[in-house]
Coordinates of C-alpha atoms and ligand atoms in Angstrom, one line a residue:
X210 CA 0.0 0.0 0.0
X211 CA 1.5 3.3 -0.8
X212 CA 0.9 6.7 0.8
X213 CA 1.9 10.3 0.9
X214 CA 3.9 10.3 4.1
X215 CA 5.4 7.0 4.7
X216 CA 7.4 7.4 8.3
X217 CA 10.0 5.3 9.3
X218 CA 10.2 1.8 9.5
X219 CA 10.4 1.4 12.9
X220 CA 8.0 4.1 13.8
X221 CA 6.3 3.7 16.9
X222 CA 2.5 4.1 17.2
X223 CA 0.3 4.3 20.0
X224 CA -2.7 5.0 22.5
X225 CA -2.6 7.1 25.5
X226 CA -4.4 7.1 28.5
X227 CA -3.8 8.1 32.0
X228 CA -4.6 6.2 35.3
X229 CA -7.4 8.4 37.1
X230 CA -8.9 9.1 33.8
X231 CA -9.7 5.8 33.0
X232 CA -9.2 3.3 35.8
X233 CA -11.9 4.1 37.8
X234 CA -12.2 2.0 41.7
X235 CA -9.9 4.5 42.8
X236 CA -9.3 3.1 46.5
X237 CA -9.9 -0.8 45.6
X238 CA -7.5 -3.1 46.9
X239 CA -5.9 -0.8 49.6
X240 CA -5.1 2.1 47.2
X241 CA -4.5 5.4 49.4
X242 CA -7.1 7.8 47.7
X243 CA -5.3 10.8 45.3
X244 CA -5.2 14.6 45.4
X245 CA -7.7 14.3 42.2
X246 CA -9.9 12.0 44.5
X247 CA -10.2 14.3 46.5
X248 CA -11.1 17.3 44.2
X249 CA -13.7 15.5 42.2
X250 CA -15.3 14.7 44.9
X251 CA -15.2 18.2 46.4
X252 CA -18.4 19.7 45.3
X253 CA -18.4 22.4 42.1
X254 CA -14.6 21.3 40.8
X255 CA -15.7 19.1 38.1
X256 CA -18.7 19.4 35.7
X257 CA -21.3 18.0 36.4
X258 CA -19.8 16.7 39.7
X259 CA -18.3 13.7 37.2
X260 CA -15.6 12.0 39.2
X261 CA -13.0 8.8 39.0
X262 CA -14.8 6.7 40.9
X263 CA -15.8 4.4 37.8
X264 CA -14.5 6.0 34.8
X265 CA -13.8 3.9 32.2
X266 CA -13.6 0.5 34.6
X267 CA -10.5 0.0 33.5
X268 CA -9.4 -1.6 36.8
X269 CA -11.4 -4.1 35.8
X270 CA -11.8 -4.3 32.0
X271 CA -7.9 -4.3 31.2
X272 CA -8.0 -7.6 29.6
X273 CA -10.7 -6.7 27.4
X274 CA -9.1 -3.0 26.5
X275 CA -5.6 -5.1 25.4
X276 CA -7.7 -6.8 23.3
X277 CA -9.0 -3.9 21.7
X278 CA -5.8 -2.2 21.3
X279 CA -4.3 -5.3 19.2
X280 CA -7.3 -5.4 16.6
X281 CA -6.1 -1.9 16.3
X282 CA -2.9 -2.7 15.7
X283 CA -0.8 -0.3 18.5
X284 CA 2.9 -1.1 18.5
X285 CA 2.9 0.8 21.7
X286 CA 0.1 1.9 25.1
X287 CA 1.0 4.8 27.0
X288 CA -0.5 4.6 30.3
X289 CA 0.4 5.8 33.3
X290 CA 0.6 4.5 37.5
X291 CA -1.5 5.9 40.4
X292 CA 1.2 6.4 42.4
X293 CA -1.6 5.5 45.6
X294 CA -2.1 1.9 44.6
X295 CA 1.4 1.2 44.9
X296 CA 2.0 3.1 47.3
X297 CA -1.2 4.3 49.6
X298 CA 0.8 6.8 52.1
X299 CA 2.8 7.6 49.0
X300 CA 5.5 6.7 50.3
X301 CA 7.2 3.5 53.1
X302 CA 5.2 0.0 52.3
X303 CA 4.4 -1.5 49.3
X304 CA 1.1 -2.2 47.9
X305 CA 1.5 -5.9 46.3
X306 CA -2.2 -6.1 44.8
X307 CA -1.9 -2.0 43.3
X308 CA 1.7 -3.3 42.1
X309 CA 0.3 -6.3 40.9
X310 CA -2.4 -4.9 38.6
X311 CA 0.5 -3.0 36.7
X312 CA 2.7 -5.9 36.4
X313 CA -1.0 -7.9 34.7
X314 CA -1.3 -5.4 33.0
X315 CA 2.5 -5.2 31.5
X316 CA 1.9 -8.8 30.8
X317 CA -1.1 -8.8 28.7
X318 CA 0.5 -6.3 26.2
X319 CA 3.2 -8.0 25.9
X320 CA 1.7 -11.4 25.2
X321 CA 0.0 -8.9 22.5
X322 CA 3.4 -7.8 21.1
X323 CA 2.8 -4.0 22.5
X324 CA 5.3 -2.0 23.9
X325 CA 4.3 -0.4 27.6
X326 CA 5.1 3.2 28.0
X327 CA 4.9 4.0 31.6
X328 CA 4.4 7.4 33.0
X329 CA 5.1 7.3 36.5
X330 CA 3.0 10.4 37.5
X331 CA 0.0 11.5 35.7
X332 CA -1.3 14.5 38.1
X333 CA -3.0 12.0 40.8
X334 CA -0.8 12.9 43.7
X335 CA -1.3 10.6 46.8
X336 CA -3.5 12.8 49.3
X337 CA -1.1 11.7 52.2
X338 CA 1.8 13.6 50.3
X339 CA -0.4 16.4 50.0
X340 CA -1.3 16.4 53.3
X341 CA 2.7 16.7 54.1
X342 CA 2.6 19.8 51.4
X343 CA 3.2 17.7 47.9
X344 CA 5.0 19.3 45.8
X345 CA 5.6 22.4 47.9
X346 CA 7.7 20.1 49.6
X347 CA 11.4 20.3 49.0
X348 CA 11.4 16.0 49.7
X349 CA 9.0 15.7 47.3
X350 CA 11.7 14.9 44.5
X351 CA 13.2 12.1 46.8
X352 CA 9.7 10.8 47.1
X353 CA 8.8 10.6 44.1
X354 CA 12.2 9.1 43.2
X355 CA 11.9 6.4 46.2
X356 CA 8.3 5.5 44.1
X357 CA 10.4 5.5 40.7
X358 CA 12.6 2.8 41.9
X359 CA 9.9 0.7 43.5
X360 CA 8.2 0.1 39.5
X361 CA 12.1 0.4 38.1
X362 CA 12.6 -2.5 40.2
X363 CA 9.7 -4.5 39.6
X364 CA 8.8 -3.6 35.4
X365 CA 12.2 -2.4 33.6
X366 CA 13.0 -5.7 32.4
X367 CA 9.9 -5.6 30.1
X368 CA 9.1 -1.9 29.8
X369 CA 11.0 -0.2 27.4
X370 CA 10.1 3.1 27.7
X371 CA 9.4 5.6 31.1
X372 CA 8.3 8.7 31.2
X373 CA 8.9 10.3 34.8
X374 CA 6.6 13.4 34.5
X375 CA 3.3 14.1 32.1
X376 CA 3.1 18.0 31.8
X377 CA 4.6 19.7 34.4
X378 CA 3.5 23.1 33.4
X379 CA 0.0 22.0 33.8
X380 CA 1.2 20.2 37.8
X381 CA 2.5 23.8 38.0
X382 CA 0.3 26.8 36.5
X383 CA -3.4 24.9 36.8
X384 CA -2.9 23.2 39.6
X385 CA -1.0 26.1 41.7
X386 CA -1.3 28.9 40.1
X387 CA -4.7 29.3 38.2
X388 CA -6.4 26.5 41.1
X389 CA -8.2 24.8 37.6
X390 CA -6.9 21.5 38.7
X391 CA -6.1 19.5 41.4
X392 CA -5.3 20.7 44.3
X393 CA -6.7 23.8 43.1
X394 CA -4.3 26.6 44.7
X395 CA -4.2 29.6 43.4
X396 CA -0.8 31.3 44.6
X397 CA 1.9 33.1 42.3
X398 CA 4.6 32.3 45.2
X399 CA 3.8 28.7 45.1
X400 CA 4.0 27.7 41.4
X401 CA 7.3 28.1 40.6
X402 CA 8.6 26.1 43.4
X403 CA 6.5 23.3 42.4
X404 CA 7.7 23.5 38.8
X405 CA 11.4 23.3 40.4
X406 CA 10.6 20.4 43.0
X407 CA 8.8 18.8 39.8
X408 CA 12.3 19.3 37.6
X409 CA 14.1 18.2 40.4
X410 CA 12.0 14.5 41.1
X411 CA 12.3 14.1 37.1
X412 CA 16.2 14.5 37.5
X413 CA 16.1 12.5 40.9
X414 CA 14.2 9.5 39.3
X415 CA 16.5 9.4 35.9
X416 CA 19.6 9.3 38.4
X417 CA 17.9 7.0 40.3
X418 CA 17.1 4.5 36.8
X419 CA 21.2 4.8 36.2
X420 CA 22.2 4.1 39.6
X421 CA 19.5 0.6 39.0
X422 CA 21.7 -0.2 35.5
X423 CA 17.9 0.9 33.6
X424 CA 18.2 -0.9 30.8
X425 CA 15.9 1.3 28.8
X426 CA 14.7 4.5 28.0
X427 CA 13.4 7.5 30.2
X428 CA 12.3 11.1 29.2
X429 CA 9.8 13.3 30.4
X430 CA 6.5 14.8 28.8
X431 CA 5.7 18.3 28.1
X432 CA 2.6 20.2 26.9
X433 CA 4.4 22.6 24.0
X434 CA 2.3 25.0 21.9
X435 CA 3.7 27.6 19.5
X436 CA 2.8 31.0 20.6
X437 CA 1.8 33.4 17.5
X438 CA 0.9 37.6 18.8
X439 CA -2.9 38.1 17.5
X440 CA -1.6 40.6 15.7
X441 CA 1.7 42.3 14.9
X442 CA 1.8 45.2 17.3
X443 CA 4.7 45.5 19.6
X444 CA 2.8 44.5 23.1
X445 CA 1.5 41.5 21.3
X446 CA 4.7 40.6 20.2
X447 CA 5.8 40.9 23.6
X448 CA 3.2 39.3 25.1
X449 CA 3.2 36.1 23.0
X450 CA 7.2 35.9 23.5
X451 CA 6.2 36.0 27.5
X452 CA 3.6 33.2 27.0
X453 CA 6.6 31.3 24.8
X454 CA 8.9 31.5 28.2
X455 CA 6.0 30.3 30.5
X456 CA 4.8 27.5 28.9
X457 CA 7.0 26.3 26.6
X458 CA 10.9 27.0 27.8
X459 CA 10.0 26.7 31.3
X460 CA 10.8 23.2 31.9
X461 CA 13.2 22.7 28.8
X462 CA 15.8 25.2 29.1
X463 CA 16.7 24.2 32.6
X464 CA 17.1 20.6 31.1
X465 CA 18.8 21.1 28.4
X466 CA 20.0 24.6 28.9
X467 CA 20.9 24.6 32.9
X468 CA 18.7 27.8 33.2
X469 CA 15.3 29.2 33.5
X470 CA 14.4 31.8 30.8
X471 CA 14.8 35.1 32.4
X472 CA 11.1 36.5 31.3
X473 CA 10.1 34.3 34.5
X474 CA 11.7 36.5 37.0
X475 CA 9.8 39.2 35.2
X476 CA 6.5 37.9 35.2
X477 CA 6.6 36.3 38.8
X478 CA 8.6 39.3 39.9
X479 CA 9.2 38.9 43.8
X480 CA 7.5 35.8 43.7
X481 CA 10.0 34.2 41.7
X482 CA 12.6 32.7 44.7
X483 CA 16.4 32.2 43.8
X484 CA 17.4 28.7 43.6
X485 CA 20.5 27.4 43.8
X486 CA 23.1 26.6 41.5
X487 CA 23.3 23.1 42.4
X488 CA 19.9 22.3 41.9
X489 CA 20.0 24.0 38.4
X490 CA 23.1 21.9 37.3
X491 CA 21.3 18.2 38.8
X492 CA 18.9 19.0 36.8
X493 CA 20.6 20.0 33.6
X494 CA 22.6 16.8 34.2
X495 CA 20.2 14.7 33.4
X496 CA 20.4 15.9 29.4
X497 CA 24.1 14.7 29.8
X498 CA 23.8 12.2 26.7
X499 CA 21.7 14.2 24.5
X500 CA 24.8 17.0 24.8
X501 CA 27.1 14.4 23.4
X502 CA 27.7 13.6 27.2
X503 CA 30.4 16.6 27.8
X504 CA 29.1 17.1 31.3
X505 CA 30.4 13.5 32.1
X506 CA 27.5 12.9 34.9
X507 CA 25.9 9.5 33.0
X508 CA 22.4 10.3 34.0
X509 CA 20.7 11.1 30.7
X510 CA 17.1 12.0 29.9
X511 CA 16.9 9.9 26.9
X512 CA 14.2 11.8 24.8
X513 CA 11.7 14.7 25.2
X514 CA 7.6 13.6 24.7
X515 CA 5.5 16.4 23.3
X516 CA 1.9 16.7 23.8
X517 CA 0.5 18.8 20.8
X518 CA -3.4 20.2 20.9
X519 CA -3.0 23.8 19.6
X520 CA -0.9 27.0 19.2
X521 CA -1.5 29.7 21.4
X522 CA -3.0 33.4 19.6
X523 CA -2.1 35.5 22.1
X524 CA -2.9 39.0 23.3
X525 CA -1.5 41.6 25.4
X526 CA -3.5 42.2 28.9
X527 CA -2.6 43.7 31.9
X528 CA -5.4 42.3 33.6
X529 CA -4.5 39.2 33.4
X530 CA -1.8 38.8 36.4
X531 CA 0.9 37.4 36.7
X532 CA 1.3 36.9 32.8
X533 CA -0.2 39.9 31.3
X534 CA -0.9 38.0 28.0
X535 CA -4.5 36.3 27.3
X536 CA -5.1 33.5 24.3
X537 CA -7.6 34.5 22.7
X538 CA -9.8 32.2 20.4
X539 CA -9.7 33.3 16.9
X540 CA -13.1 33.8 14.7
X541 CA -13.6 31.7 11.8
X542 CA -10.6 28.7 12.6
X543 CA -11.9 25.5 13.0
X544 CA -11.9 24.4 16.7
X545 CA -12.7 21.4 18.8
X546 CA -15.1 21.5 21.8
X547 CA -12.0 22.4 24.0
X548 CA -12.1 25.6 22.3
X549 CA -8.5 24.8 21.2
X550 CA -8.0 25.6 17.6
X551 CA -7.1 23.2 15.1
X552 CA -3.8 24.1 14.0
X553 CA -1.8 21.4 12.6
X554 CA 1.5 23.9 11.0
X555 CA 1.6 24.3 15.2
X556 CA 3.0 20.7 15.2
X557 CA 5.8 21.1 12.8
X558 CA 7.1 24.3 14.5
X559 CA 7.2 22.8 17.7
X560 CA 8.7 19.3 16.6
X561 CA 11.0 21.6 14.3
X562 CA 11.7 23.9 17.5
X563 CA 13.1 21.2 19.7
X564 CA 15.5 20.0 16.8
X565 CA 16.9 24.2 17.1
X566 CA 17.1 25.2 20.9
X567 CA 18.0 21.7 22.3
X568 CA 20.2 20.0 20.1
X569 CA 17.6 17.5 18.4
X570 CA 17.1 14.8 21.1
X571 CA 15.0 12.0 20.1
X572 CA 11.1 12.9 20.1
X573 CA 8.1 11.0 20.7
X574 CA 4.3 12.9 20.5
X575 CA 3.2 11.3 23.1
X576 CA -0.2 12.8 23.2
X577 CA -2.1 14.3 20.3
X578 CA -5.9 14.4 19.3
X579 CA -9.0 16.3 19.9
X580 CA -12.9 16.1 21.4
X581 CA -15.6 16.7 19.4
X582 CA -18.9 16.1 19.6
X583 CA -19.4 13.0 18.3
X584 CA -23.0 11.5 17.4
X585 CA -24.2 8.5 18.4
X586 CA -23.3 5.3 16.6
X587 CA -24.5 4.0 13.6
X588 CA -24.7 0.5 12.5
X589 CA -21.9 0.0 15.2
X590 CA -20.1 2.2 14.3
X591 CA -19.3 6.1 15.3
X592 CA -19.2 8.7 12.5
X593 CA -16.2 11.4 13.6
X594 CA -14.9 12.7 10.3
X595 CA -13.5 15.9 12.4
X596 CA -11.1 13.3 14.7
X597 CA -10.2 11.6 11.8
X598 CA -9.3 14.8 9.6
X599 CA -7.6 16.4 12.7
X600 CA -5.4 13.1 13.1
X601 CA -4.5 12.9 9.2
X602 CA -3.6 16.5 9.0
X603 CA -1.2 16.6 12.5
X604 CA -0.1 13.0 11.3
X605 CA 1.3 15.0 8.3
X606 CA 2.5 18.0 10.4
X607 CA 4.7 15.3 12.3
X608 CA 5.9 13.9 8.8
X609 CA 7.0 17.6 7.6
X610 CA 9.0 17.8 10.5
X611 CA 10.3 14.3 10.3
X612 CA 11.3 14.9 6.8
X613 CA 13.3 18.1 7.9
X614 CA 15.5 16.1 10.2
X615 CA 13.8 16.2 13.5
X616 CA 14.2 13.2 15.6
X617 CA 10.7 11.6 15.9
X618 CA 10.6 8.3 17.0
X619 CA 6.8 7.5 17.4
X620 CA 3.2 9.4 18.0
X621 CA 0.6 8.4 20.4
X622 CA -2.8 9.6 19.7
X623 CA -4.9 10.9 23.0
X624 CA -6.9 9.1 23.7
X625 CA -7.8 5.5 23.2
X626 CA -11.2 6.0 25.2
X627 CA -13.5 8.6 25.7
X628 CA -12.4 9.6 29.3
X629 CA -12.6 11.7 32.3
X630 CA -11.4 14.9 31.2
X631 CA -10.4 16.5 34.4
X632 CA -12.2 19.9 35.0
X633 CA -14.8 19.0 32.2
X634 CA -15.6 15.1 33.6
X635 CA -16.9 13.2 31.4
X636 CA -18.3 15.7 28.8
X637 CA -15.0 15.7 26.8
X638 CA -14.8 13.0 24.0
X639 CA -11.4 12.4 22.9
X640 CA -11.3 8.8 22.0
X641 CA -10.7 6.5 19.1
X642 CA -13.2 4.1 20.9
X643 CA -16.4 5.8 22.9
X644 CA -17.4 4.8 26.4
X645 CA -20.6 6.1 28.5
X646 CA -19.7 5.9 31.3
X647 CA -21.7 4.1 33.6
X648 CA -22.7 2.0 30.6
X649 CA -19.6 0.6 30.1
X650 CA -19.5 -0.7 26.0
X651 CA -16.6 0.4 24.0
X652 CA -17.3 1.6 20.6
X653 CA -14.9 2.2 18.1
X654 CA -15.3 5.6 16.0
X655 CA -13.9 5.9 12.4
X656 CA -10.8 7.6 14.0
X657 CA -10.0 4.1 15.0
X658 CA -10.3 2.5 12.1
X659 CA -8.7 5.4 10.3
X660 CA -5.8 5.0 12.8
X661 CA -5.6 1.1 12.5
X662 CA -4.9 2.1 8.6
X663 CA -2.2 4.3 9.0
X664 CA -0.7 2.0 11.4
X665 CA -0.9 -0.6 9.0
X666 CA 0.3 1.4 5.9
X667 CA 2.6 3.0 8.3
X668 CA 1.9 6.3 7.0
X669 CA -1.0 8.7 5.2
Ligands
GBH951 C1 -3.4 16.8 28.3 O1 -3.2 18.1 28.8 C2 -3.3 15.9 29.4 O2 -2.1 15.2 29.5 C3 -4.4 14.8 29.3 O3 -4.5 14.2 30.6 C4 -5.7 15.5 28.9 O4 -6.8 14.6 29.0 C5 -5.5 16.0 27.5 O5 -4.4 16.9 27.5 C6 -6.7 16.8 27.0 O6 -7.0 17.9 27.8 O7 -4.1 28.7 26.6 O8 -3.6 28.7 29.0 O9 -5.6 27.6 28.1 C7 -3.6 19.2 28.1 C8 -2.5 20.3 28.0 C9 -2.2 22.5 28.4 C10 -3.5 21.9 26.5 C11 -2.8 23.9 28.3 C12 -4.1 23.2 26.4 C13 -4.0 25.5 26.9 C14 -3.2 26.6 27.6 N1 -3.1 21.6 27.9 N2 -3.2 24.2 27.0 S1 -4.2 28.0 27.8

């Protein structure tokens, strides 16, 4: 079969999904309950006071899911661990059934011939670190790297690919600055000490995978969206670089470049503490190998995973603290029920951006997709010709940057179910296969069967 964009052969392709969004049973099996427990059950955080607490029954259906992800033919599942079944006080004793349902769970794709890519923490917090100020907490790195070890230990030999971190701008600026998300604080001198605690578990837990002889690969996920003024007058301009240095370099450049970007000191202004040179040189260490390993240290981040939605059109507004800067969403551009724009060039700049600033470390989207309002099924099917026409356009933004010497290595669309979308519960459809919850049938869409076709052709 032939096609416009044939990729690689031995592109990887995948699924995501994250644990609280689609496990559901929460505390089952002695699992200490989460931070996001804990907000969707606090009344007015999530719409329609949606919560966890069955989700997509994954817990329990995981078998069945596997299934479903070889007729699609995934080479690879990205899903993430509560932390709290493993560990229910987030830290001391062992969990063996939480552990267990992991290392099942490791099994069945592998009996399937799918890689596992783990992400080690995917926003759900156990509430007993919380309670002992999470990631406020300047032992909150060594926790989370004591929790690292414990799945190191028991899943490296058959997990080839960990990601410690899944978008720790969005840990950071919802969850402590804007109070969106869990655990909903809304303090300008709190966030960027989380984001440094968060940069400094990420380089704690790849040290940690060396020191263990990891025999395989870890990176880190980040949320990346090109930022584009609204129009071109000079405050714009200004504004949208701002908005480029708080979401997007934030977390990079001290990886890969040993600093933060100066507009942060700016827009935090006293809020933004002084942190120590030694912190920002652990955590730039752990880019050693990408650098050609100059810095000698042996603890590498082994590649960078993107999560693309959207670019960001941004204005200039001073009323919007501590930024100054609004997106705004444009008239007349397609867009998705998240509001988000569909803006596939987005992709190629950002894919095409990390081959520029950082020295082109290897690349994996490990999230891209969008929600729509899908109608019901018919004949057993679900008719979502906007999923599958945002998918084939991004899959060929990927390929344009691909074919301009970026390092991309694989793509995982988001999501593989209809899920608990955070904030928005369950009224958020971003799957290639729809779930109601509490009815529990999976339904693919066309988007899956679109996907299973580009997986097969590998390309589009
Ligand atoms: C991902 O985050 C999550 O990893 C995943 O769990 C979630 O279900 C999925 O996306 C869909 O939401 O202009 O200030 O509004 C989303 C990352 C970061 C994308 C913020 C939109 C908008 C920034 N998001 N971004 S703003």
């Amino acid at each position: 079969m032939t096609s416009e964009a044939a990729f690689p052969a031995n592109f990887l392709w995948g699924a995501a999904t994250s644990a609280y969004q689609i496990e559901g049973q929460p505390l089952a099996d002695g699992a200490g309950p989460s931070i996001w427990h804990r907000f969707a059950h606090t009344p007015g955080r999530v719409a329609n006071g949606d919560t966890g607490d069955l989700a997509c029954d994954h817990y329990r259906r995981f078998e069945e899911d596997v299934a479903l992800m070889a007729d699609l033919g995934l080479g690879a599942y990205r899903f993430s661990v509560a932390w709290g079944r493993v560990l229910p006080e987030g830290r001391g004793s062992v969990n063996a059934k939480g552990l267990d349902f992991y290392r099942r769970l490791v099994d069945a794709l592998l009996e399937r011939g799918i890689a596992p890519m783990i992400t080690l923490y995917h926003w759900d917090l156990p509430a007993a670190l919380h309670d002992r100020g999470g990631w406020l907490n300047p032992d909150s790195p060594a926790w989370f790297a004591d929790y690292a070890q414990v799945l190191f230990r028991a899943l490296d030999d058959r997990v080839p690919l960990w990601v410690t971190i899944n978008e720790p701008w969005v840990v950071t600026v919802p969850g402590y600055l804007d109070g969106e998300l869990a655990p909903g604080h809304r303090d300008p001198f709190e966030a960027p000490r989380v984001a440094h605690h968060l940069l400094l578990a990420h380089a704690e837990a790849v040290a940690a995978y060396r020191s263990l002889g990891g025999r395989h690969r870890i990176g880190l996920a980040v949320n990346l969206e090109p930022q584009h003024p609204a129009s071109p007058t000079p405050e714009n301009q200004a504004a949208a670089r701002r908005r480029d240095a708080f979401i997007n370099r934030w977390f990079l450049d001290p990886l890969y470049l040993g600093r933060y970007p100066a507009e942060l000191a700016t827009i935090f202004g006293a809020a933004w503490p002084e942190f120590a040179d030694a912190d920002l040189a652990r955590i730039r260490s752990t880019s050693d190998s990408v650098l050609g390993g100059s810095l000698g240290t042996g603890c590498a981040t082994d590649f960078i995973g993107v999560n693309y939605y959207s670019r960001g059109l941004v204005r200039a507004d001073p009323n919007t603290q501590p930024l100054g800067a609004i997106r705004i969403s444009p008239e007349n551009a397609p867009r998705t029920t998240m509001g988000w724009e569909v803006y596939p060039p987005g992709l190629t700049e950002t894919l095409l951006w990390i081959k520029e600033h950082y020295g082109n470390p290897p690349t994996y989207i490990t999230e891209n997709g969008a929600a729509f309002d899908d109608p019901p099924p018919a004949d057993g099917l679900v008719p979502d010709p906007e999923r599958v026409d945002y998918l084939r356009a991004h899959l060929r933004a990927a390929h344009a940057a691909l074919e301009q010497g970026a390092d991309l290595r694989g793509y995982f669309v988001w999501s593989l179910f209809d899920n608990f979308e955070w904030a928005q519960g369950y009224s958020q459809r971003f799957g290639l296969i729809r779930v109601d919850p509490p009815n529990q049938a999976r339904i693919l869409k066309a988007s899956a069967r679109f996907y299973q076709n580009v997986i097969r052709a590998n390309g589009v």
